[in-house]
XYZ file of C-alpha atoms in Angstrom:
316
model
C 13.945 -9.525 26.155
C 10.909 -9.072 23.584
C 11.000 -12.245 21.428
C 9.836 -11.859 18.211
C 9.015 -15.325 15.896
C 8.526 -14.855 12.236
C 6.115 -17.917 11.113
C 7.357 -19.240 7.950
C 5.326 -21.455 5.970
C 6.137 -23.376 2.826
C 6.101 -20.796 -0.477
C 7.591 -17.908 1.936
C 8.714 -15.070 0.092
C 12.203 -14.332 1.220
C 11.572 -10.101 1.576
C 8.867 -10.683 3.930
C 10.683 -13.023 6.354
C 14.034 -11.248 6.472
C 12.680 -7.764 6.710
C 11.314 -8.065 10.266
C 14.368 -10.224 11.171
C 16.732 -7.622 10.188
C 15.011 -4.358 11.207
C 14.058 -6.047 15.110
C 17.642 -7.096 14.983
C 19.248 -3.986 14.636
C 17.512 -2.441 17.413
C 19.288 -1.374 19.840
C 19.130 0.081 23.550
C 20.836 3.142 24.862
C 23.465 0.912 26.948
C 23.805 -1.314 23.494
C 22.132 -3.945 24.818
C 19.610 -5.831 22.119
C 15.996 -5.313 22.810
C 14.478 -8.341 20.818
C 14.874 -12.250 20.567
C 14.131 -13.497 17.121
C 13.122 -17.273 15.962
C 12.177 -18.339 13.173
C 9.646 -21.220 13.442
C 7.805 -23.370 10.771
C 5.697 -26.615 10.724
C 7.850 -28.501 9.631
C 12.277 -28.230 9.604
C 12.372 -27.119 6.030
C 10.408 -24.671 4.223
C 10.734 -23.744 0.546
C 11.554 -20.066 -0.363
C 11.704 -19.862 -4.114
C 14.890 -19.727 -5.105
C 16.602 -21.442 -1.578
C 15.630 -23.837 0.888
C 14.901 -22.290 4.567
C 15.927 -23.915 7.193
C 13.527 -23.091 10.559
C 15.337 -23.558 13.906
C 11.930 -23.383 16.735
C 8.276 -25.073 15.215
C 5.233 -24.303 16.162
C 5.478 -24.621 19.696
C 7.883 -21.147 19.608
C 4.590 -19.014 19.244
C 3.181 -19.527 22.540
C 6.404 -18.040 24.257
C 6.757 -15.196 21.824
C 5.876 -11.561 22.403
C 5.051 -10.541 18.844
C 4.272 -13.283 15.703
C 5.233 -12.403 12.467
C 3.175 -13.628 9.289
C 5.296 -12.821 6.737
C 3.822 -13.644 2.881
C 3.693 -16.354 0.628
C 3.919 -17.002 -3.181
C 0.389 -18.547 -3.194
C -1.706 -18.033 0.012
C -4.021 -21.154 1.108
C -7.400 -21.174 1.541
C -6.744 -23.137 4.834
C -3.722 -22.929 6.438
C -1.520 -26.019 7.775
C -2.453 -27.895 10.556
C -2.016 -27.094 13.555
C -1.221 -23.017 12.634
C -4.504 -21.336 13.141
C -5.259 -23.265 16.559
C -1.335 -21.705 17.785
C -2.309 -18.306 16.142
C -5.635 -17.966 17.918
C -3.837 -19.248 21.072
C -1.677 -16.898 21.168
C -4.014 -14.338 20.141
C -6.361 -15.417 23.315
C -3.319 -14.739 25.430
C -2.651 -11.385 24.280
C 0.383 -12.070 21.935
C 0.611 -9.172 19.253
C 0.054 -10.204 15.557
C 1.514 -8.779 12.730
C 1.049 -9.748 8.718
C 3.786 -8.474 5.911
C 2.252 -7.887 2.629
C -0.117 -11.408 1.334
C 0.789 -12.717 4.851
C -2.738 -10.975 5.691
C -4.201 -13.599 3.692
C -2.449 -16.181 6.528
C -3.851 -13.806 9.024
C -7.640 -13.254 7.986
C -7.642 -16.952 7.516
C -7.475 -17.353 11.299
C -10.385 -15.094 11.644
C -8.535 -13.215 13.547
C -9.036 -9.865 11.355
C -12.524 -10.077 11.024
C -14.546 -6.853 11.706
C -11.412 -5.220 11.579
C -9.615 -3.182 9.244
C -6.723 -4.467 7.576
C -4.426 -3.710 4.569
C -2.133 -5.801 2.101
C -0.089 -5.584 -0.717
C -2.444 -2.790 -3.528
C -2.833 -5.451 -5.812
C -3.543 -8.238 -3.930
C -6.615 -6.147 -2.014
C -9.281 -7.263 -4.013
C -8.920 -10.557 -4.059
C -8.387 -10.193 0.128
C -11.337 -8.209 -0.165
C -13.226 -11.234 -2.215
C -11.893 -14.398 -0.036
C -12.608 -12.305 3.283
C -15.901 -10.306 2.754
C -15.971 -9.790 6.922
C -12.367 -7.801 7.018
C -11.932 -4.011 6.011
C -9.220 -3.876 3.410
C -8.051 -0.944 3.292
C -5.609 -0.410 -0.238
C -4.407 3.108 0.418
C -2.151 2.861 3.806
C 1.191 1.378 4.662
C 0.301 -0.568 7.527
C -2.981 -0.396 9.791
C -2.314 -0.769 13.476
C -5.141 -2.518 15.449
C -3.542 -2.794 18.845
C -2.915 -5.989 19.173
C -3.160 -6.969 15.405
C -1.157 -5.261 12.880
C -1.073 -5.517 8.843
C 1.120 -4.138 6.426
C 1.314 -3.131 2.786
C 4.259 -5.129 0.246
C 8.147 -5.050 0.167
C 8.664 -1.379 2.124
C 5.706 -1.407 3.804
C 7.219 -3.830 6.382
C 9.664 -1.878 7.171
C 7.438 1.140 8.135
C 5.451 -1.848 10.199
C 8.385 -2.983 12.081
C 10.154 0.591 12.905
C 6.510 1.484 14.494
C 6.177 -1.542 16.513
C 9.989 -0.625 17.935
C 8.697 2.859 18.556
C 5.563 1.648 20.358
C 8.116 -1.067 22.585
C 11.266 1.405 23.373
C 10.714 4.418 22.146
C 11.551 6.574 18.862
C 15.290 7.100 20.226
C 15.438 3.135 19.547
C 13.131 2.833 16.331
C 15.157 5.450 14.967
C 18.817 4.231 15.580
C 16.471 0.892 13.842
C 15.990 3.078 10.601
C 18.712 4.504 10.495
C 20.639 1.024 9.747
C 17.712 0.014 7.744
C 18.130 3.383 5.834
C 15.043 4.601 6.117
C 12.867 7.422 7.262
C 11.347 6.635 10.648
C 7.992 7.649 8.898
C 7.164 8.138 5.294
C 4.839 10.631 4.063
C 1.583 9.587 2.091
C 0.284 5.884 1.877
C 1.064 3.002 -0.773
C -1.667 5.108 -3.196
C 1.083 6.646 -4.200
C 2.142 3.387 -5.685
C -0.771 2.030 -7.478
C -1.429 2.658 -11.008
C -4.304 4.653 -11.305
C -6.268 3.213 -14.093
C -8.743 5.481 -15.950
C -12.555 4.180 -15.994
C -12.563 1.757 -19.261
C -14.701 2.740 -21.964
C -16.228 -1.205 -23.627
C -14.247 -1.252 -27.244
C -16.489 0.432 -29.744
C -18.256 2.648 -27.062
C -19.395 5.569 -28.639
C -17.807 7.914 -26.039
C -14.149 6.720 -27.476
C -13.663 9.489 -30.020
C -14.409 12.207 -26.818
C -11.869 10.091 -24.184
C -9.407 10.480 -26.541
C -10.175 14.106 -26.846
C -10.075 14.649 -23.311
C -7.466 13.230 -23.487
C -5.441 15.483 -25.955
C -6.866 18.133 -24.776
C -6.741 17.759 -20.746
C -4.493 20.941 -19.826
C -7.201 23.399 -21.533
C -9.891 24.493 -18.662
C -12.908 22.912 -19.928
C -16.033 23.083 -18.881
C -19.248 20.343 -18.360
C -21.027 22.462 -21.029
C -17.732 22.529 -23.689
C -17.453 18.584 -23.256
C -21.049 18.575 -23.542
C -21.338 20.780 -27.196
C -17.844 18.448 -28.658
C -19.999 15.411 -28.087
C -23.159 16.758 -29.847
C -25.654 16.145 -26.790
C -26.629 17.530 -24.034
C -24.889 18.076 -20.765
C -28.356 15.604 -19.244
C -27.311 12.944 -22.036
C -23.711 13.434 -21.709
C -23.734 12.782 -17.426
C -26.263 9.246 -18.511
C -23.828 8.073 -21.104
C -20.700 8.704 -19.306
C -21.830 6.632 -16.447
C -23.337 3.721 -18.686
C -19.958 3.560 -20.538
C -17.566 4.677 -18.021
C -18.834 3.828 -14.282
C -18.145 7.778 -13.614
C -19.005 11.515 -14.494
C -17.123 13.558 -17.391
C -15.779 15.966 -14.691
C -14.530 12.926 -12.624
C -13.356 10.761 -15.689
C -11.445 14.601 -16.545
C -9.482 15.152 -13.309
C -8.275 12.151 -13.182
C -6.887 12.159 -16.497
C -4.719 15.316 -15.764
C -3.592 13.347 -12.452
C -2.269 10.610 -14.833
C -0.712 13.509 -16.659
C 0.916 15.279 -13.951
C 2.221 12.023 -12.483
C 4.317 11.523 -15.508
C 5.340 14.647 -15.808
C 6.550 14.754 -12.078
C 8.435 11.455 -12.872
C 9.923 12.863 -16.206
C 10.460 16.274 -15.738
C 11.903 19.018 -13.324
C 9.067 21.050 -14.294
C 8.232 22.935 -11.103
C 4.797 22.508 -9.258
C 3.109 25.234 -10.409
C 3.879 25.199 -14.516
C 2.588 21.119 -13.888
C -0.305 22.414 -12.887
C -0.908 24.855 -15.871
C 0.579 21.656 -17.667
C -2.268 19.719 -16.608
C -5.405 21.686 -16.620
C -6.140 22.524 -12.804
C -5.362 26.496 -13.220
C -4.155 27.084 -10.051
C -1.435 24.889 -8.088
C -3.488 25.272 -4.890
C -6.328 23.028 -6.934
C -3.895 21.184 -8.967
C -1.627 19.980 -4.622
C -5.775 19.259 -3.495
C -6.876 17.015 -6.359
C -3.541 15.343 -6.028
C -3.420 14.498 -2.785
C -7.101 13.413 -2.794
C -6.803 10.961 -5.698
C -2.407 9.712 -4.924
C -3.079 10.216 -1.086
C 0.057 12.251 -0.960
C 1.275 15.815 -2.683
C 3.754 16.232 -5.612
C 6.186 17.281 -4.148
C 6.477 14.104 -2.158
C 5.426 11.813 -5.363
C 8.288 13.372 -6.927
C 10.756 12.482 -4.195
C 9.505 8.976 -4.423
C 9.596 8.350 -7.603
C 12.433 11.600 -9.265
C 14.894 11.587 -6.244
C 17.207 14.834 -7.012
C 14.350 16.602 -8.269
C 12.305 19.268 -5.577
């Protein structure tokens, strides 16, 4: 059998350890035999879990006979982890063990060193501050889980899932992983990465900026086809002045600061409406839906349609 031990260290979140428990645990073979062992292993007997008390049956000792370590996350990752963890990680690591992270367990992970000079994703809003602690990893915000070979990451809460019904494909096969997502009810594979999820701020504009009176025309007025020159003569300068103040007030370009305004727009109405695809598009300014389904995907990382599905289920 593949054993499987999910680390869990004091401050566990209780999603992240009993996702991977649950979806390896369901596998099963075509002669119903179970594929995976699963421990749970800590430091220490007892780790805290929020709301409950966890008590961890194998310690640190279980992770040199596993197959696969799961890290999942924890309320407030460490700077350091406890002793004795990173020297069984890296241990492990040396002896080919695969290592996988759920959600701000790739804080645990990139603490080992493990991840460095690799790419590696986490929970959207929690990159950043991966990003900041852990300059030498890739963080990559926009994907469900990045796959390394022998060291894996995931996204939050779903992600894992996704995660763990790949690593079962890549062990027995996608006649297994999906008989796996099928009790986990899930898709074997989603379509389009956690972008989809993250709230897509517009650039600020500094409070009293003299561009606010045009945002908030824009802003009205996003479904109309405007033009660089048009945004230019409402302001009263020059399309030269206009590009130069945009980007000293706004980080970006009128155009840019534009399109992603009517994404905004069209993401509501796809959440709030049964509008079809193309009248969004009018909706939101992009003419066409051909232009409107390209700009979306670039800037959500997935199409309407499939935003809609997410986030409207009943609604094509």
């Amino acid at each position: 059998m593949h054993t499987v031990a999910v680390l869990a260290l004091d401050g566990v979140i209780p999603f992240d350890l009993s996702a991977p428990v649950d979806t390896f645990g369901w596998a099963r073979l075509p002669d119903g035999r179970e594929p995976y062992r699963i421990r749970v292993c800590s430091v220490r007997g007892e780790v805290s879990a929020g709301a409950f008390t966890v008590r961890a049956p194998y310690g640190l000792q279980a992770l040199a006979e596993a197959d696969t370590i799961i890290l999942p996350g924890v309320a407030d990752p460490p700077e350091t982890l406890p002793p004795g963890v990173t020297e069984a990680l890296r241990a492990a690591a040396a002896n080919g063990t695969r290592i996988a992270s759920i959600c701000v367990g790739a804080f645990l992970f990139a603490a080992t060193g493990l991840l460095d000079g690799l790419r590696a994703t986490t929970h959207w809003i929690a990159a950043p501050d991966l990003a900041r602690r852990h300059p030498a990893v890739t963080v990559d915000p926009n994907v469900l889980y990045v796959d390394n070979g022998q060291f894996l990451t995931s996204a939050g809460a779903a992600a894992a899932l996704d995660m763990c019904l790949h690593m079962i494909r890549k062990d027995f096969g996608s006649a297994v992983a999906a008989h796996a997502a099928r009790m986990s009810v899930m898709p074997l594979e989603r379509e389009g990465g956690q972008s989809q999820f993250i709230v897509h701020d517009l650039p600020p504009a500094p409070a009293g900026a003299t561009l606010e009176p045009l945002l908030a025309w824009l802003e009205d007025h996003c479904d109309r086809d405007l033009t660089l020159a048009e945004i230019a003569a409402k302001a009263g300068m020059s399309t030269r002045t206009l590009n130069r103040r945009f980007r000293e007030q706004t980080g970006t370009t009128p155009l840019q600061w534009l399109h992603r305004t009517r994404v905004r727009r069209a993401q509501h109405l796809l959440e709030t409406t049964a509008h079809p695809v193309e009248r969004i598009a009018v909706q939101t300014g992009f003419g066409s839906p051909t232009a409107f389904r390209e700009r979306f995907r670039r800037v959500v990382g997935t199409s309407p349609q499939a935003y809609r599905r997410s986030f409207r289920p009943g609604v094509s």
